[in-house]
Coordinates of C-alpha atoms and ligand atoms in Angstrom, one line a residue:
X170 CA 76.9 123.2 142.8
X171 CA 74.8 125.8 140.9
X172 CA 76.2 127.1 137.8
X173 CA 79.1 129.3 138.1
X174 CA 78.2 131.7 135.0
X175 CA 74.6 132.1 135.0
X176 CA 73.5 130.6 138.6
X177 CA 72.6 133.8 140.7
X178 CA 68.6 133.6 140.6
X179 CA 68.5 130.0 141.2
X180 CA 68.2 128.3 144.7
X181 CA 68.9 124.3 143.8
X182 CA 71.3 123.0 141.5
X183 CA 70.8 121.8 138.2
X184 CA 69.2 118.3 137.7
X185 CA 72.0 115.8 136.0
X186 CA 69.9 114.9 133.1
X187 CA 69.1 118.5 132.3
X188 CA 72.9 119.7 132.7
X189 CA 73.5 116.2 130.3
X190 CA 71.6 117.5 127.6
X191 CA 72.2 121.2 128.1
X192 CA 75.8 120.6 127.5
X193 CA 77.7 121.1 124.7
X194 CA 81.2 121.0 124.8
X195 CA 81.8 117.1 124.0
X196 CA 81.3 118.5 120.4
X197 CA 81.3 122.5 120.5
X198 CA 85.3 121.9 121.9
X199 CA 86.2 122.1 118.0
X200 CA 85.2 126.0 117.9
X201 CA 87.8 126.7 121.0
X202 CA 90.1 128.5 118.6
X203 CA 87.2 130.8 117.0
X204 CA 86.1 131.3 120.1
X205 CA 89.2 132.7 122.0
X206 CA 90.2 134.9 118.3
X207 CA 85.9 136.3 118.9
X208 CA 87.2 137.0 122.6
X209 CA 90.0 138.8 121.7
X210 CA 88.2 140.9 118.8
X211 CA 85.7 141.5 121.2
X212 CA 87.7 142.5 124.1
X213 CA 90.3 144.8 122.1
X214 CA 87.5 146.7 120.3
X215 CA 86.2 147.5 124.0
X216 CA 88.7 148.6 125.4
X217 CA 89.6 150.8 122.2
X218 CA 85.5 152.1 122.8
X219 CA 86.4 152.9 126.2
X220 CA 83.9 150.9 127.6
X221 CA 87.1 148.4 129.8
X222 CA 90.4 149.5 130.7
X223 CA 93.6 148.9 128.2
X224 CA 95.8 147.1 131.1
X225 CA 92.3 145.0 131.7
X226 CA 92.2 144.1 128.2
X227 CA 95.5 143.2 127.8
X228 CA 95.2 141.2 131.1
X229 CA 92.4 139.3 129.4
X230 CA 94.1 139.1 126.4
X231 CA 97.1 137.3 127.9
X232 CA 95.0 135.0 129.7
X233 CA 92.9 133.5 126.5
X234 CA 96.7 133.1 125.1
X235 CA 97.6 131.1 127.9
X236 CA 94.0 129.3 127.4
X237 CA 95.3 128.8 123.9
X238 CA 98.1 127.6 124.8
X239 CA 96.8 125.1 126.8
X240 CA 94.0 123.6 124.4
X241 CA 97.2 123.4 122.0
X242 CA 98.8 121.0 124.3
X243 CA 96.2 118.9 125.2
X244 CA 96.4 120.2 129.3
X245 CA 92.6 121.8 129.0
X246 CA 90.1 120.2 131.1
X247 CA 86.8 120.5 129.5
X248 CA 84.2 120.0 132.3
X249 CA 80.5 119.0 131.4
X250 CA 78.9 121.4 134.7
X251 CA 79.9 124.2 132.6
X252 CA 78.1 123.1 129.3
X253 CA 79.8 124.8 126.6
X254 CA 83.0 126.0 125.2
X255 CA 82.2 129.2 125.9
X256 CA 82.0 128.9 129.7
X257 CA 84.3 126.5 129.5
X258 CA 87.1 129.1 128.6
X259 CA 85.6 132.4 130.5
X260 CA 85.9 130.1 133.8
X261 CA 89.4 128.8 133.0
X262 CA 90.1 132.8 132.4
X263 CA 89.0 133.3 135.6
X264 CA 91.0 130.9 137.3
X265 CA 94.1 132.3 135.7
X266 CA 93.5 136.2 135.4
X267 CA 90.9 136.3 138.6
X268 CA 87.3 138.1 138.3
X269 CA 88.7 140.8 135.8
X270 CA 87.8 138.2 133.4
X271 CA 84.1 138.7 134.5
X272 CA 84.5 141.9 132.0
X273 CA 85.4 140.2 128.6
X274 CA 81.1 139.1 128.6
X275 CA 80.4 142.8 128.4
X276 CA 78.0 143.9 126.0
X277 CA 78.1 140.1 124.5
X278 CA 76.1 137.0 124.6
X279 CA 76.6 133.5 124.1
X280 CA 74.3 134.0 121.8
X281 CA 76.4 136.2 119.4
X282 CA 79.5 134.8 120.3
X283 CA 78.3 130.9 119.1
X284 CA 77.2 133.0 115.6
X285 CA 80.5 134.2 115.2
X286 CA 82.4 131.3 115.9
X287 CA 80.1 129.3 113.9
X288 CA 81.0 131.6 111.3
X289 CA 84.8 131.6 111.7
X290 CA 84.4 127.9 111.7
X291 CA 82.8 127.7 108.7
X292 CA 85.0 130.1 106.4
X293 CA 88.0 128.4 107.8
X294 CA 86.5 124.9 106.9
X295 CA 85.0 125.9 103.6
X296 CA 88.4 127.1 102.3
X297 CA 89.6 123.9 103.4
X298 CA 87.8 121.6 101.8
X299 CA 88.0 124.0 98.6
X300 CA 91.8 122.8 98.3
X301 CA 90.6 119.8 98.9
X302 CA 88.3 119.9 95.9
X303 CA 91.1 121.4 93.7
X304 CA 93.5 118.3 94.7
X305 CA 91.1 116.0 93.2
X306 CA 90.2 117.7 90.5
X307 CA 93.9 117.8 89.5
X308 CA 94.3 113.9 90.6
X309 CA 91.3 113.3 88.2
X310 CA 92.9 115.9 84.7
X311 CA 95.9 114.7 85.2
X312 CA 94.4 110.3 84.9
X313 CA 92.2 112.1 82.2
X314 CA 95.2 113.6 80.6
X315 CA 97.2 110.2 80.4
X316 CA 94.0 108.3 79.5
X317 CA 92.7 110.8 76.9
X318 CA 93.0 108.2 73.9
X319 CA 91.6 105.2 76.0
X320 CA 88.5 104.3 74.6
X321 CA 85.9 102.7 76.2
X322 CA 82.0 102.8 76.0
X323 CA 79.5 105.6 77.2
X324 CA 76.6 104.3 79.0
X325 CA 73.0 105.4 78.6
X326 CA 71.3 103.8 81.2
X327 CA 73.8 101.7 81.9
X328 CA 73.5 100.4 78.7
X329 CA 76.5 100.0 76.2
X330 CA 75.6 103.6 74.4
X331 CA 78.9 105.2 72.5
X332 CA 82.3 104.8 72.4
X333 CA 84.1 107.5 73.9
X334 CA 87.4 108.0 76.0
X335 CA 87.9 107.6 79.8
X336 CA 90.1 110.8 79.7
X337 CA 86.6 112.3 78.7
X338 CA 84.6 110.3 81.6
X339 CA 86.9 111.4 84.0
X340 CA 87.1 114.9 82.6
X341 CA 83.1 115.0 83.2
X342 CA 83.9 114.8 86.9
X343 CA 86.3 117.5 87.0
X344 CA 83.3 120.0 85.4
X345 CA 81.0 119.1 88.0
X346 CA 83.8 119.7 91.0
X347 CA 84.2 123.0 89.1
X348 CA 80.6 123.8 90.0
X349 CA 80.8 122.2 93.3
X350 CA 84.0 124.9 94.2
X351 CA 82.1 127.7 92.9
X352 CA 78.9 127.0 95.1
X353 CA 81.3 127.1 98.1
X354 CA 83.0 130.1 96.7
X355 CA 79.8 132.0 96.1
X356 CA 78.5 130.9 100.1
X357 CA 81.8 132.9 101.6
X358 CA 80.4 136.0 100.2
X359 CA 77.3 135.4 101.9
X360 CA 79.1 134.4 105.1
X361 CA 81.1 137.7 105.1
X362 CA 79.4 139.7 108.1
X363 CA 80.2 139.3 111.8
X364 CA 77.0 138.9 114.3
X365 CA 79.9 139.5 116.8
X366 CA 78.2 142.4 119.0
X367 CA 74.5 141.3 118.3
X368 CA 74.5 140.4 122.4
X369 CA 71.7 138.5 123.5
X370 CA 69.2 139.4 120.3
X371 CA 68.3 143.3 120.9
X372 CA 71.8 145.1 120.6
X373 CA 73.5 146.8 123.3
X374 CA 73.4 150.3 125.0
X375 CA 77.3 149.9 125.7
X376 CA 78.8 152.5 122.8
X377 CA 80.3 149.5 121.0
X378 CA 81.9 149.8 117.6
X379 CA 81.0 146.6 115.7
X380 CA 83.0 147.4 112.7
X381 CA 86.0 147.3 114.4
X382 CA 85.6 143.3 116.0
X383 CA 84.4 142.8 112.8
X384 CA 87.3 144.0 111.0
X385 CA 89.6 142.5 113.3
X386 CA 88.1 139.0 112.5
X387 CA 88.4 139.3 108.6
X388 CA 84.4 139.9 108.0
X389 CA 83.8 142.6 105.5
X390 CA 80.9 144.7 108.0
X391 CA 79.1 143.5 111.5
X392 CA 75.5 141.9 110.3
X393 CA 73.0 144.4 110.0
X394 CA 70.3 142.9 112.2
X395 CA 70.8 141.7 115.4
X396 CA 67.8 139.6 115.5
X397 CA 69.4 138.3 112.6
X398 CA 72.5 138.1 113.8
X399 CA 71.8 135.2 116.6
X400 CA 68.6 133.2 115.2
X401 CA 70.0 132.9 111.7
X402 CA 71.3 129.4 110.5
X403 CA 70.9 129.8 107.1
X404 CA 74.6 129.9 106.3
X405 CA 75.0 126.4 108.2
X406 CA 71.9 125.1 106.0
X407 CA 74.1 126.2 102.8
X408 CA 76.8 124.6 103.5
X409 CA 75.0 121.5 104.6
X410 CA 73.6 121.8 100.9
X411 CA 76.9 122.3 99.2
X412 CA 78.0 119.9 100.9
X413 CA 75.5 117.8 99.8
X414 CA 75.5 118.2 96.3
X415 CA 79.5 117.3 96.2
X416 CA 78.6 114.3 98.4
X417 CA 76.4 113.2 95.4
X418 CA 78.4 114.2 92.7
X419 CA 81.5 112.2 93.9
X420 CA 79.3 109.2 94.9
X421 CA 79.0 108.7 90.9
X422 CA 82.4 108.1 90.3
X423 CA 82.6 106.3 93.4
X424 CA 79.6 103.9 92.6
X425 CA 81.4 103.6 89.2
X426 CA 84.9 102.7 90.3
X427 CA 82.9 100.2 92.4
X428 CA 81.1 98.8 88.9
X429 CA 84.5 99.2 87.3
X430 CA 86.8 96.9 89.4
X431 CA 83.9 94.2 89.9
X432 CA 85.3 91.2 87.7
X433 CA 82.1 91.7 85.4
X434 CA 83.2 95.3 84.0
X435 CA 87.1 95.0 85.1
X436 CA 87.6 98.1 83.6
X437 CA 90.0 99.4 85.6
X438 CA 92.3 97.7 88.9
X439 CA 93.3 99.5 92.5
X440 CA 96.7 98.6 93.7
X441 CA 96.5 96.7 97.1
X442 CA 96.9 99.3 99.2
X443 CA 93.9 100.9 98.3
X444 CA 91.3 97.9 98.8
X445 CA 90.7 95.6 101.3
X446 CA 90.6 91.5 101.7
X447 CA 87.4 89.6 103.3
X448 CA 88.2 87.9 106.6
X449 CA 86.5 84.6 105.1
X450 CA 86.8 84.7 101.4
X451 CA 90.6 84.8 101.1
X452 CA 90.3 85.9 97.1
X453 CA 88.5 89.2 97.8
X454 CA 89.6 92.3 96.4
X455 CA 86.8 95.4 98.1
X456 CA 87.1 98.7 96.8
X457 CA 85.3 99.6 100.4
X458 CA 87.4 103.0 99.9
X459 CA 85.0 104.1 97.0
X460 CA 81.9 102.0 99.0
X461 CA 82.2 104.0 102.0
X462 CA 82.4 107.3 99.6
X463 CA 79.0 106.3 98.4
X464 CA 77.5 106.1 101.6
X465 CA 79.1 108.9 103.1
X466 CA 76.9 111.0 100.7
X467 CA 73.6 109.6 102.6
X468 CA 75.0 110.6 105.6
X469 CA 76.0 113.9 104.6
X470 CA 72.1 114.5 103.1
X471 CA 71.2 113.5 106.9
X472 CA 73.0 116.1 108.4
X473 CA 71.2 118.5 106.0
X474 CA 68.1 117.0 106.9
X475 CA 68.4 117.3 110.4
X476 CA 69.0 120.9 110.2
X477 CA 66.2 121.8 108.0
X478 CA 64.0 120.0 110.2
X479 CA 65.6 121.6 113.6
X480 CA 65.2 125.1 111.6
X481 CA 61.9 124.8 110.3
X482 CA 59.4 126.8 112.4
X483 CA 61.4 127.8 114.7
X484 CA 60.8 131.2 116.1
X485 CA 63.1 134.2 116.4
X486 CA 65.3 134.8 117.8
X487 CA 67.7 132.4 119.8
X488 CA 66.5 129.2 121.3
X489 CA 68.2 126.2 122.3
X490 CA 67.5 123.9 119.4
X491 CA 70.0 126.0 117.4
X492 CA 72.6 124.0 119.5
X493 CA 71.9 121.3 117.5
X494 CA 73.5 122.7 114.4
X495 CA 77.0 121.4 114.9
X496 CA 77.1 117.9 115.2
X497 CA 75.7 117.5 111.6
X498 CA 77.7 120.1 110.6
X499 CA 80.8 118.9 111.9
X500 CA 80.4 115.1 110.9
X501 CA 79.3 116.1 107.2
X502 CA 82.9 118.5 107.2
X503 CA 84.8 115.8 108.4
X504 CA 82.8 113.1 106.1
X505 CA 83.3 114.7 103.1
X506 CA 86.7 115.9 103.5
X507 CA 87.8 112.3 104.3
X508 CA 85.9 111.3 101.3
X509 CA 87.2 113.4 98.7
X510 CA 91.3 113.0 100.2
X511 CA 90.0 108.7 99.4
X512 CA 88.4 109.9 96.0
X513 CA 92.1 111.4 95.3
X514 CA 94.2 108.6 96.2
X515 CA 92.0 106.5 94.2
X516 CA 91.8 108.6 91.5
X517 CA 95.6 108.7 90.9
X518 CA 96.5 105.0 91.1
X519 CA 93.6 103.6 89.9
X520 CA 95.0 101.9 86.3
X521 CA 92.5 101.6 83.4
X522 CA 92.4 98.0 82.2
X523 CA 92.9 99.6 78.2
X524 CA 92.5 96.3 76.1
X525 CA 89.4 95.3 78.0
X526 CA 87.5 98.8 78.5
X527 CA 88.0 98.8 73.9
X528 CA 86.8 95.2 73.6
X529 CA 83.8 96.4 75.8
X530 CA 83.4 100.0 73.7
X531 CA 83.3 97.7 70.5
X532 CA 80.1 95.8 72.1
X533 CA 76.5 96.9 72.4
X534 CA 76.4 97.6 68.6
X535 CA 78.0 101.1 69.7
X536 CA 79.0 102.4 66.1
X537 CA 75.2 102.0 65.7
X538 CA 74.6 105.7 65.6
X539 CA 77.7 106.8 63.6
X540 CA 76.9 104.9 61.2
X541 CA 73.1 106.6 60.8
X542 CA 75.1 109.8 60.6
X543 CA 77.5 108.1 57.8
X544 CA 74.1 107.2 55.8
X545 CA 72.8 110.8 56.3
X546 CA 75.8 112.4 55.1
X547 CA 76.7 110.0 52.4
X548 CA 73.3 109.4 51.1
X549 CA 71.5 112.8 51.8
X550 CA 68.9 111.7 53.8
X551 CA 67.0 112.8 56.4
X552 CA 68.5 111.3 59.7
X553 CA 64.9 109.5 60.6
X554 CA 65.1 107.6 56.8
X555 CA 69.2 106.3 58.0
X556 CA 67.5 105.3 61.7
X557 CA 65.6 103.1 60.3
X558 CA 67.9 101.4 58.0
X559 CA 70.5 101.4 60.7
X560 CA 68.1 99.9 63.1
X561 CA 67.4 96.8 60.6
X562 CA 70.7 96.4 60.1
X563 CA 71.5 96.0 63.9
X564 CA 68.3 93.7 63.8
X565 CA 69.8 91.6 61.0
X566 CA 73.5 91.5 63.0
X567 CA 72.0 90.1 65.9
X568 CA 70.0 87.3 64.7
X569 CA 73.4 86.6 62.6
X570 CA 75.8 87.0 65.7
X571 CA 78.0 89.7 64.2
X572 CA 79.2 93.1 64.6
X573 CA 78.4 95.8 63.0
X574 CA 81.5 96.4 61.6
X575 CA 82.0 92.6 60.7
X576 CA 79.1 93.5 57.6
X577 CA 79.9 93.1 54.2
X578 CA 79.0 95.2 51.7
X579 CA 76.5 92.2 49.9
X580 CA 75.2 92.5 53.6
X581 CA 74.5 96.0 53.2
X582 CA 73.4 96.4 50.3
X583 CA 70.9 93.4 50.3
X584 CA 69.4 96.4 53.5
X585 CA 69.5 99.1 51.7
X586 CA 71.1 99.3 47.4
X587 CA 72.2 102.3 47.8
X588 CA 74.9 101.7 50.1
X589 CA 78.0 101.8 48.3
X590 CA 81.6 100.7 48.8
X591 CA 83.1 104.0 50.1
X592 CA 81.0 104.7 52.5
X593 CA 81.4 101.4 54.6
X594 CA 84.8 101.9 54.0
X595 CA 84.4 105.1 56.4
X596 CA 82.7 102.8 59.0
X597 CA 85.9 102.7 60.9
X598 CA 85.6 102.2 65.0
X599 CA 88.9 104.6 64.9
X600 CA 87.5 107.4 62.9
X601 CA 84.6 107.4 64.6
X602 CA 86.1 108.4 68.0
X603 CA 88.4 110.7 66.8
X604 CA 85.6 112.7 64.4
X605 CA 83.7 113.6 67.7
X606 CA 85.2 116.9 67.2
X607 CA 82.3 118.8 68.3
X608 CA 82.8 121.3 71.3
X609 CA 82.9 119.2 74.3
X610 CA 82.8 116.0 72.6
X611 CA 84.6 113.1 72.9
X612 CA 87.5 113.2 70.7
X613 CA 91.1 112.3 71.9
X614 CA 91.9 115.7 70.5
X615 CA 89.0 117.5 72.6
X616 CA 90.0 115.4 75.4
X617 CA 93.8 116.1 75.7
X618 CA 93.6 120.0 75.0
X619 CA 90.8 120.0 77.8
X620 CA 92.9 118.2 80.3
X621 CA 95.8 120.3 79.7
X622 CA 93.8 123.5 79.8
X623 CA 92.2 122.1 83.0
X624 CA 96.2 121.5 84.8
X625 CA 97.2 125.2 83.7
X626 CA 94.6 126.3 85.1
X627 CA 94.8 124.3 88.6
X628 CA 98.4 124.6 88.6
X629 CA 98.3 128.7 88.3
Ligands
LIG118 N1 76.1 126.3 123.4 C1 75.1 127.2 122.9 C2 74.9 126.9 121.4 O1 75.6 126.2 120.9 C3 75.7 128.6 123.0 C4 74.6 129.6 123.2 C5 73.9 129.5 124.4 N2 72.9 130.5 124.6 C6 72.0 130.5 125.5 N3 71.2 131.6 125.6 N4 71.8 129.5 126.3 O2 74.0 127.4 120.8

C-alpha cells in the first residue's frame, strides 16, 4: 500500500526498512494531546480567517475530540505505515468525519505542527518538573530545618575540613535547586512563541492570522521567522542543558547519601523501604535509589549530547534528522523526574546518625583553623604568624596521638609562650560552631533562620 497522506507521485510502495526507520510514532505517541489542542487552534483560527467553513470546522473539531477521547481510553490503534502521530490522527479523522478532514492540513505542515507540539510538550513538562524541583527542595529545608544544630564535618577534598551542621549541607542543596528552577523558569520565556502557521518553511499565501492559533495555545506572539520557526531546536537543546545541570547537581547529594550510609562514614541510615537487599549477600543494605540517581545524570548528559551532535551542521530549514530530537528528550524528562520524586523520598526519611557524624566533625584536627583565628585575635598577629604556630601544634598532636582540644596549656605554651590560659579556654568545639555567624555560614543560628525563611517561602 502506498502512503495514504503523501503517496500521490509515487508508483511502488514504500520499502519496509525505510517505512521502519521513517516512523515515528512508537515514541512521538506522547505528543498526541499537543497535537490534537495544535489541530484545533489551527483549525478554529481558519475558519475564523475564512479560509474553511464554520460547520467544517466544527465537524473537525468534534472529530479530534472523539480522537481524544479515544487515546484517553487506550482504544487508539497506532499503525507504523502511517509513521507519525500526526498522520496517525489526520487518518483516524478521516475515518470518522470522512474527507472533510483532508482540510484541517491547510496552510500547515508537519513541519510546523511537530514545532508546536514540541513546544507545548515542553512548557507543559518544564512546569512539571519545576514542582517537582520545589517538592524537594522543601523535603531537603524542612531535614535541614530539624537537623540545623547537628554537627558534623565539612569536607575539602573529601578530607575532614570544618565542622559545620548537616542542616547547612543540606541547605547548600536547596541554593543550587534554587538556581536549577530559575534556569527552567528563564527557558519558558524563551519558549513563548508559536511556529504554529510556519507551514512547510516559507509561510503561506492562505490569509492566515497566526496570532490568533497562537493566542489560543497560550504562546505570547507566532515566531517571527518561519524558517525559524521549523529548523529551530535550540529550545529542546536548552532544556536538555537544564536538564543536565540539575542531573549533576542532585548526583552530589546522591553520590553523598551513597558515601553516607556505607558502614565507613555511617552518617546517616534509609529505612528499609528505601534500599534494597543483595540476592547473595543476605546482610546487604544498597542505597541503589541514590546509585541509580547518580547515573541517571550520565544519561541525561547523553541525551544532550546526542542532540548537539544531530544539530550541529545541519542546514536550514527542516530535515529529517530533527526527528531524532525526542527520544533524548523524552527519556532525560522522564529520567530526571523519576530521579528527583527518589531524591525526595530519600531526602525526608533519611535519619542522620547525630552521635557518629560529631565524633567524625571532632576528627581530622578540624578546630585546626579556629584556633589560628583564636591566636590572631587574642595575640594580634597577622593570620600567617598563628598558621604556623597552629600548624606545629597539629604536627606535635599527631606524633603524640591527641586532639587538639585534648592540649594542655604546658603543651601550648612550650609552642608558643605567649599563649595564655584564657584564650585556650575559648578553644571550645561548641563555640566554635555556633561563632560562624558570618552571612551564609554555618552557625545553628544561620542555619535555622535560613531554613525557615526557605519553608515560607516554598510554602507561599
Ligand atoms: N515525525 C516528524 C518529526 O518528528 C514530523 C515532521 C515530518 N516532516 C516531514 N517533512 N517529513 O520531525
Amino acid at each position: 500500500m502506498k502512503n495514504k497522506m503523501w503517496g500521490g507521485r509515487f508508483s511502488s510502495k514504500t520499502n519496509s526498512l525505510i517505512e521502519e526507520i521513517n516512523a515515528s510514532i512508537k515514541f512521538d505517541h506522547h505528543l498526541a494531546m499537543h497535537d490534537i489542542n495544535g489541530s484545533i487552534a489551527h483549525v478554529t483560527m481558519l475558519s475564523e480567517c475564512s479560509i474553511i467553513r464554520e460547520g467544517e470546522a466544527k465537524k473537525i473539531v468534534m472529530g479530534l475530540e472523539k480522537i481524544r477521547s479515544e487515546i484517553t481510553k487506550n482504544e487508539f490503534e497506532y499503525k507504523t505505515e502511517l509513521e507519525d502521530i500526526h498522520m496517525n490522527i489526520e487518518n483516524r479523522l478521516t475515518e470518522i468525519i470522512g474527507p472533510i478532514a483532508g482540510k484541517l492540513h491547510t496552510a500547515r505542515s508537519r513541519n510546523d505542527q511537530v514545532a508546536t507540539d514540541i513546544r507545548l510538550y515542553l512548557k507543559e513538562n518544564i512546569n512539571n518538573t519545576i514542582v517537582l524541583i520545589e517538592e524537594l527542595q522543601k523535603n531537603l529545608a524542612q531535614q535541614a530545618l530539624s537537623n540545623f544544630d547537628t554537627v558534623m564535618p565539612g569536607y575539602t577534598h573529601l578530607q575532614i575540613a570544618q565542622p559545620i551542621t548537616f542542616g547547612h549541607h543540606l541547605l547548600s542543596y536547596v541554593e543550587s535547586l534554587s538556581r536549577d528552577k530559575s534556569r527552567f523558569i528563564d527557558s519558558l520565556n524563551r519558549l513563548d512563541e508559536c511556529p504554529l502557521g510556519a507551514a512547510a518553511l516559507a509561510g503561506t499565501s492562505y490569509p492566515i492570522d497566526r496570532f490568533i492559533s497562537a493566542k489560543a495555545l497560550g504562546f505570547s506572539r507566532p515566531m517571527a521567522n518561519s524558517l525559524d520557526a521549523v529548523s529551530s531546536r535550540d529550545m529542546v537543546l536548552e532544556t536538555l542543558s537544564n536538564l543536565s545541570i540539575l542531573s549533576v547537581n542532585i548526583s552530589r547529594l546522591a553520590e553523598e547519601i551513597i558515601l553516607w550510609v556505607s558502614s565507613e562514614f555511617n552518617f546517616v541510615s534509609l529505612p528499609d523501604d528505601l534500599t534494597t537487599g543483595s540476592s547473595i549477600m543476605p546482610q546487604k543494605r544498597n542505597p541503589d535509589g541514590a546509585e541509580l540517581i547518580r547515573s541517571k545524570a550520565g544519561r541525561v548528559i547523553g541525551s544532550l549530547n546526542t542532540l548537539f551532535i544531530v544539530l550541529k551542521g545541519l542546514p536550514l530549514a527542516y530535515s529529517k534528522d530533527l526527528q531524532e530530537d525526542k527520544e533524548p528528550l523524552f527519556d532525560a524528562i522522564d529520567s530526571v523526574d523519576l530521579s528527583i520524586k527518589v531524591m525526595s523520598a530519600i531526602i525526608s526519611d533519611i535519619k542522620p546518625n547525630i552521635e557518629i557524624m560529631l565524633i567524625a566533625a571532632k576528627k581530622g584536627y578540624s578546630i585546626a583553623t579556629d584556633i589560628a583565628d583564636i591566636l590572631v585575635q587574642e595575640l594580634d598577629i597577622p593570620f600567617r604568624e598563628s598558621h604556623k604556630i597552629v600548624g606545629s601544634l597539629v604536627a606535635y598532636a599527631e606524633i603524640n596521638n591527641k586532639g587538639l582540644e585534648d592540649l594542655k596549656i604546658e603543651e601550648y605554651k612550650a609552642l608558643d609562650e605567649r599563649i595564655t590560659i584564657e584564650l585556650v579556654n575559648r578553644i571550645s568545639f561548641d563555640n566554635i560552631i555556633y561563632n560562624k555567624l558570618s552571612f551564609g555560614g554555618t552557625s545553628p543560628e544561620n542555619v535555622e533562620k535560613a531554613a525557615k525563611e526557605w519553608l515560607k517561602k516554598l510554602n507561599a
